[in-house]
Every structure is written in structure tokens, then in C-alpha cells.
Short mmCIF file of C-alpha atoms and ligand atoms in Angstrom, two decimals:
data_model
loop_
_atom_site.label_atom_id
_atom_site.label_comp_id
_atom_site.label_asym_id
_atom_site.label_seq_id
_atom_site.Cartn_x
_atom_site.Cartn_y
_atom_site.Cartn_z
CA UNK P 2 143.27 153.97 -194.22
CA UNK P 3 144.62 150.84 -195.58
CA UNK P 4 147.29 151.20 -196.47
CA UNK P 5 146.40 149.68 -200.62
CA UNK P 6 147.60 152.25 -203.61
CA UNK P 7 145.78 151.18 -207.01
CA UNK P 8 147.33 153.57 -209.55
CA UNK P 9 145.20 152.36 -211.52
CA UNK P 10 141.56 150.71 -212.25
CA UNK P 11 138.28 150.57 -213.65
CA UNK P 12 136.60 149.53 -210.51
CA UNK P 13 137.82 150.93 -206.99
CA UNK P 14 138.45 148.41 -204.15
CA UNK P 15 139.46 149.30 -200.95
CA UNK P 16 142.52 151.84 -200.15
CA UNK P 17 143.54 154.62 -202.61
CA UNK P 18 142.44 153.66 -206.14
CA UNK P 19 143.03 156.29 -208.97
CA UNK P 20 139.77 155.77 -211.12
CA UNK P 21 139.76 155.68 -214.52
CA UNK P 22 136.51 155.84 -216.50
CA UNK P 23 137.00 155.42 -220.13
CA UNK P 24 135.41 151.94 -219.82
CA UNK P 25 132.47 153.67 -218.24
CA UNK P 26 131.45 154.97 -214.96
CA UNK P 27 132.79 153.72 -212.31
CA UNK P 28 130.87 152.78 -208.42
CA UNK P 29 131.97 153.66 -205.60
CA UNK P 30 133.30 151.18 -203.42
CA UNK P 31 132.19 150.64 -199.74
CA UNK P 32 135.24 152.17 -198.16
CA UNK P 33 138.66 153.21 -199.89
CA UNK P 34 139.69 156.66 -200.89
CA UNK P 35 138.88 157.42 -204.86
CA UNK P 36 140.90 159.97 -207.11
CA UNK P 37 140.04 160.34 -210.93
CA UNK P 38 142.16 160.40 -213.81
CA UNK P 39 140.68 161.49 -217.25
CA UNK P 40 142.51 159.99 -220.84
CA UNK P 41 141.48 159.57 -224.08
CA UNK P 42 142.12 156.14 -224.45
CA UNK P 43 144.14 155.18 -227.93
CA UNK P 44 141.52 151.97 -228.85
CA UNK P 45 138.72 154.90 -227.85
CA UNK P 46 139.83 157.71 -230.88
CA UNK P 47 137.04 158.76 -232.44
CA UNK P 48 134.93 162.76 -233.91
CA UNK P 49 134.86 164.14 -230.18
CA UNK P 50 138.18 164.37 -229.56
CA UNK P 51 139.09 167.45 -229.88
CA UNK P 52 136.19 167.98 -226.75
CA UNK P 53 137.83 165.01 -225.02
CA UNK P 54 140.85 166.94 -224.63
CA UNK P 55 139.62 170.14 -223.39
CA UNK P 56 137.26 168.27 -220.88
CA UNK P 57 140.78 166.80 -219.78
CA UNK P 58 142.46 169.71 -219.99
CA UNK P 59 139.63 171.40 -217.69
CA UNK P 60 139.54 168.58 -215.27
CA UNK P 61 143.32 169.01 -214.59
CA UNK P 62 142.78 172.83 -214.05
CA UNK P 63 140.36 172.91 -211.92
CA UNK P 64 142.02 170.15 -210.13
CA UNK P 65 139.05 167.38 -210.56
CA UNK P 66 141.82 164.77 -211.43
CA UNK P 67 145.24 163.54 -210.05
CA UNK P 68 146.25 162.22 -213.31
CA UNK P 69 145.89 162.01 -217.21
CA UNK P 70 145.12 159.07 -219.03
CA UNK P 71 144.81 155.73 -220.01
CA UNK P 72 146.37 157.69 -223.05
CA UNK P 73 149.26 156.68 -224.92
CA UNK P 74 149.95 154.90 -228.25
CA UNK P 75 148.06 151.20 -229.88
CA UNK P 76 149.49 149.43 -232.69
CA UNK P 77 146.23 147.45 -232.59
CA UNK P 78 144.37 150.90 -232.74
CA UNK P 79 141.58 151.62 -235.95
CA UNK P 80 143.83 155.45 -235.40
CA UNK P 81 146.96 155.65 -236.86
CA UNK P 82 149.43 155.15 -235.25
CA UNK P 83 150.86 159.02 -236.00
CA UNK P 84 147.29 160.33 -235.23
CA UNK P 85 147.74 158.43 -231.80
CA UNK P 86 150.79 159.86 -231.59
CA UNK P 87 149.66 163.74 -231.60
CA UNK P 88 146.47 163.02 -229.46
CA UNK P 89 148.75 161.31 -226.51
CA UNK P 90 151.15 165.20 -227.25
CA UNK P 91 148.82 167.12 -226.65
CA UNK P 92 147.92 164.90 -223.30
CA UNK P 93 151.36 164.63 -222.17
CA UNK P 94 151.55 168.86 -222.82
CA UNK P 95 148.28 169.16 -220.78
CA UNK P 96 150.29 166.61 -217.33
CA UNK P 97 153.46 168.43 -217.55
CA UNK P 98 151.72 171.91 -217.31
CA UNK P 99 149.48 170.92 -214.50
CA UNK P 100 152.12 168.16 -213.01
CA UNK P 101 150.42 165.47 -213.25
CA UNK P 102 151.23 161.89 -213.91
CA UNK P 103 150.56 159.97 -216.79
CA UNK P 104 149.32 156.45 -217.30
CA UNK P 105 150.75 155.16 -220.42
CA UNK P 106 148.68 152.84 -222.55
CA UNK P 107 151.34 151.31 -224.37
CA UNK P 108 151.25 148.17 -227.28
CA UNK P 109 154.05 147.53 -229.78
CA UNK P 110 154.90 150.86 -229.99
CA UNK P 111 157.19 151.40 -226.94
CA UNK P 112 160.05 152.13 -229.10
CA UNK P 113 157.36 155.01 -230.60
CA UNK P 114 156.57 156.34 -226.59
CA UNK P 115 160.69 156.20 -225.87
CA UNK P 116 160.55 158.88 -229.14
CA UNK P 117 158.22 160.57 -227.49
CA UNK P 118 159.62 160.65 -224.06
CA UNK P 119 162.52 161.96 -225.33
CA UNK P 120 160.92 164.87 -227.00
CA UNK P 121 159.88 166.18 -223.05
CA UNK P 122 163.31 165.18 -220.69
CA UNK P 123 161.85 167.85 -218.35
CA UNK P 124 158.13 165.70 -217.92
CA UNK P 125 159.42 162.68 -215.72
CA UNK P 126 156.30 161.27 -214.19
CA UNK P 127 155.19 158.70 -216.90
CA UNK P 128 153.81 155.32 -215.71
CA UNK P 129 153.91 152.41 -218.25
CA UNK P 130 150.22 150.76 -216.60
CA UNK P 131 149.32 146.82 -217.29
CA UNK P 132 153.99 145.95 -217.53
CA UNK P 133 153.83 142.33 -219.05
CA UNK P 134 157.04 142.59 -221.88
CA UNK P 135 159.55 141.37 -222.45
CA UNK P 136 162.88 142.19 -220.23
CA UNK P 137 164.80 144.44 -223.10
CA UNK P 138 161.72 146.32 -223.48
CA UNK P 139 161.61 146.41 -219.22
CA UNK P 140 165.39 147.84 -219.31
CA UNK P 141 164.41 150.53 -221.87
CA UNK P 142 162.19 151.79 -220.17
CA UNK P 143 163.55 151.66 -216.73
CA UNK P 144 166.82 154.04 -218.63
CA UNK P 145 164.36 156.43 -219.90
CA UNK P 146 163.08 157.34 -216.59
CA UNK P 147 159.26 155.19 -216.82
CA UNK P 148 157.68 153.90 -213.82
CA UNK P 149 156.79 151.08 -214.17
CA UNK P 150 153.11 149.94 -212.14
CA UNK P 151 152.14 145.96 -212.76
CA UNK P 152 148.76 144.60 -211.90
CA UNK P 153 146.92 141.24 -212.32
CA UNK P 154 149.16 139.22 -214.41
CA UNK P 155 151.38 139.84 -211.04
CA UNK P 156 149.47 136.41 -209.95
CA UNK P 157 149.65 134.62 -213.00
CA UNK P 158 152.74 131.63 -213.47
CA UNK P 159 155.33 132.05 -216.22
CA UNK P 160 154.41 135.49 -217.21
CA UNK P 161 156.99 138.25 -217.75
CA UNK P 162 156.29 140.12 -214.93
CA UNK P 163 156.66 137.41 -212.56
CA UNK P 164 159.79 136.82 -214.11
CA UNK P 165 161.07 140.60 -213.83
CA UNK P 166 159.27 141.52 -210.92
CA UNK P 167 162.67 141.89 -208.40
CA UNK P 168 164.11 143.49 -211.49
CA UNK P 169 161.68 146.57 -211.04
CA UNK P 170 163.85 148.97 -209.20
CA UNK P 171 161.56 149.71 -206.09
CA UNK P 172 162.04 153.48 -206.33
CA UNK P 173 159.99 152.78 -210.21
CA UNK P 174 157.28 150.66 -208.60
CA UNK P 175 153.31 151.08 -209.09
CA UNK P 176 150.51 148.46 -208.87
CA UNK P 177 147.47 147.90 -209.72
CA UNK P 178 144.06 146.37 -210.65
CA UNK P 179 142.72 147.72 -214.22
CA UNK P 180 139.86 145.98 -215.47
CA UNK P 181 140.56 142.72 -213.50
CA UNK P 182 138.80 141.54 -210.74
CA UNK P 183 141.37 140.91 -208.99
CA UNK P 184 141.18 142.91 -205.78
CA UNK P 185 143.88 145.48 -205.04
CA UNK P 186 145.62 143.11 -201.53
CA UNK P 187 146.01 139.69 -204.01
CA UNK P 188 148.15 142.07 -206.37
CA UNK P 189 149.83 143.38 -203.42
CA UNK P 190 150.52 139.89 -201.76
CA UNK P 191 152.08 138.42 -205.11
CA UNK P 192 154.27 141.13 -205.92
CA UNK P 193 155.32 140.65 -202.37
CA UNK P 194 156.11 137.26 -202.53
CA UNK P 195 157.64 137.45 -206.22
CA UNK P 196 159.39 140.48 -204.59
CA UNK P 197 160.50 138.48 -201.48
CA UNK P 198 160.08 141.37 -199.21
CA UNK P 199 156.84 141.70 -196.73
CA UNK P 200 152.99 143.25 -198.22
CA UNK P 201 153.56 146.11 -194.94
CA UNK P 202 157.34 146.91 -196.83
CA UNK P 203 156.13 146.83 -200.54
CA UNK P 204 152.87 148.72 -199.23
CA UNK P 205 155.83 151.58 -197.45
CA UNK P 206 157.40 151.62 -201.01
CA UNK P 207 154.58 152.58 -203.10
CA UNK P 208 153.34 154.74 -200.49
CA UNK P 209 156.99 156.53 -201.22
CA UNK P 210 156.61 156.43 -204.93
CA UNK P 211 153.14 157.79 -204.91
CA UNK P 212 153.22 160.46 -202.94
CA UNK P 213 156.56 162.00 -205.17
CA UNK P 214 154.93 160.96 -208.13
CA UNK P 215 150.85 162.41 -207.21
CA UNK P 216 152.61 165.83 -204.85
CA UNK P 217 149.43 167.27 -206.00
CA UNK P 218 147.69 165.53 -203.52
CA UNK P 219 148.40 165.75 -199.89
CA UNK P 220 147.49 162.10 -198.00
CA UNK P 221 148.48 160.11 -195.11
CA UNK P 222 149.21 157.01 -195.81
ZN1 ZN N 20 143.04 150.26 -217.49
#
């Protein structure tokens, strides 16, 4: 198995992927190993939300998913933030009950996210995905124990995440492709360059974090 771990994607490629079906069915890649996450995206909250929550719980209980999410808070969403927070908290509960990591989507609601994090001090597997915010936000998240997942924005000169990549501690970093068409290998290459480490070392570092958080999985990476 090639050692590319992609912790959040809608179109898996090489290596080990945690795929999210919330944007539609996932196409199995050639080669590569796909695991699934399931959650209720804050932009897709509708009348079916109770059934959707039951499905997340059912799949977690049956070991069909390796993470809950993406789930979270988005100030641009149609559902009011309080409603989103209620649904998100139920997913935090599921993740905590089954020991699964939580893949978090957050847009303009970091203080609210941190407030929720403080309500669940015993559950520590929170991964903010697609990070590209300001330095103060990064350090707030780090201080509260969040893991940070970085995607294709790492390839774009001048983005926040490009500048901040060296400030993410080794033991808090994950990489992802999300819905973009940048292959995971290119994300690793860009991140390795900005952190000034060889790609192989970055792969090892992410693998250690992956094994720690996704401890319900037994994968030899
Ligand atoms: Zn996504």
C-alpha cells in the first residue's frame, strides 16, 4: 500500500482514503484503499435530518464508518447556527460513543466551535478540515486540542495555510483532497516543501497521527 493518507475526500485516489459520500456516490479508485465517513454537513440540513442521524449512528455501531463527518457549523448555511449546533452536538455524541474521529467543517463560527469543544473535554478527536484561516484562529484551535487538516490550498501561493503550515505541530497535522481534483500526492509534495521535510517523513508523520486517531482501524501503513 502506498503511504498516502487522505483523511477527507469525495473522490478517492491512491493510498488510503477516508471518503465522504455527502456530495454523491464515491467512485472506487484503481488501487488505493477506501474507508468511509458519514455525517450531516451543515449546509445540507433538511427534513430528513433525524433519519440521517440514525443512519450515522447505525453505521458507526456496525463499524461501517471510520469517522463521523463532515459535520459542523457554517454561518453561510440556511439553517440557523443554533439548529446546526444542535445537530452537530448529536454527531459529537456519536463520535464520542464509538471512539471515532470527527471531521469538522467550520465557516465563520470558530468561537462557537470552540465553545462546543469545551463541553466535551473527554472527547479529543476533532479534526478541522480544509484549514485556511488566520494565524489567531489556528492557534486558538491548537490551544483547544484540535487537529488541523490541510488540502489543496497548500499549493496556492499566498494563502493563509501556505504561510501557517510550518506552525502546525507534527502531531496535529492531517492532509486531504476534499472535492478538488488535486491528487493527494501533490498535496503531500506542497506541504513537505513548505515544512521543509522530505515527503517520506511527512508520510510517516501523518501515518502516526492517523494510527492514533483512527485507532479503531488496523492498517499497516
Ligand atoms: Zn468535503
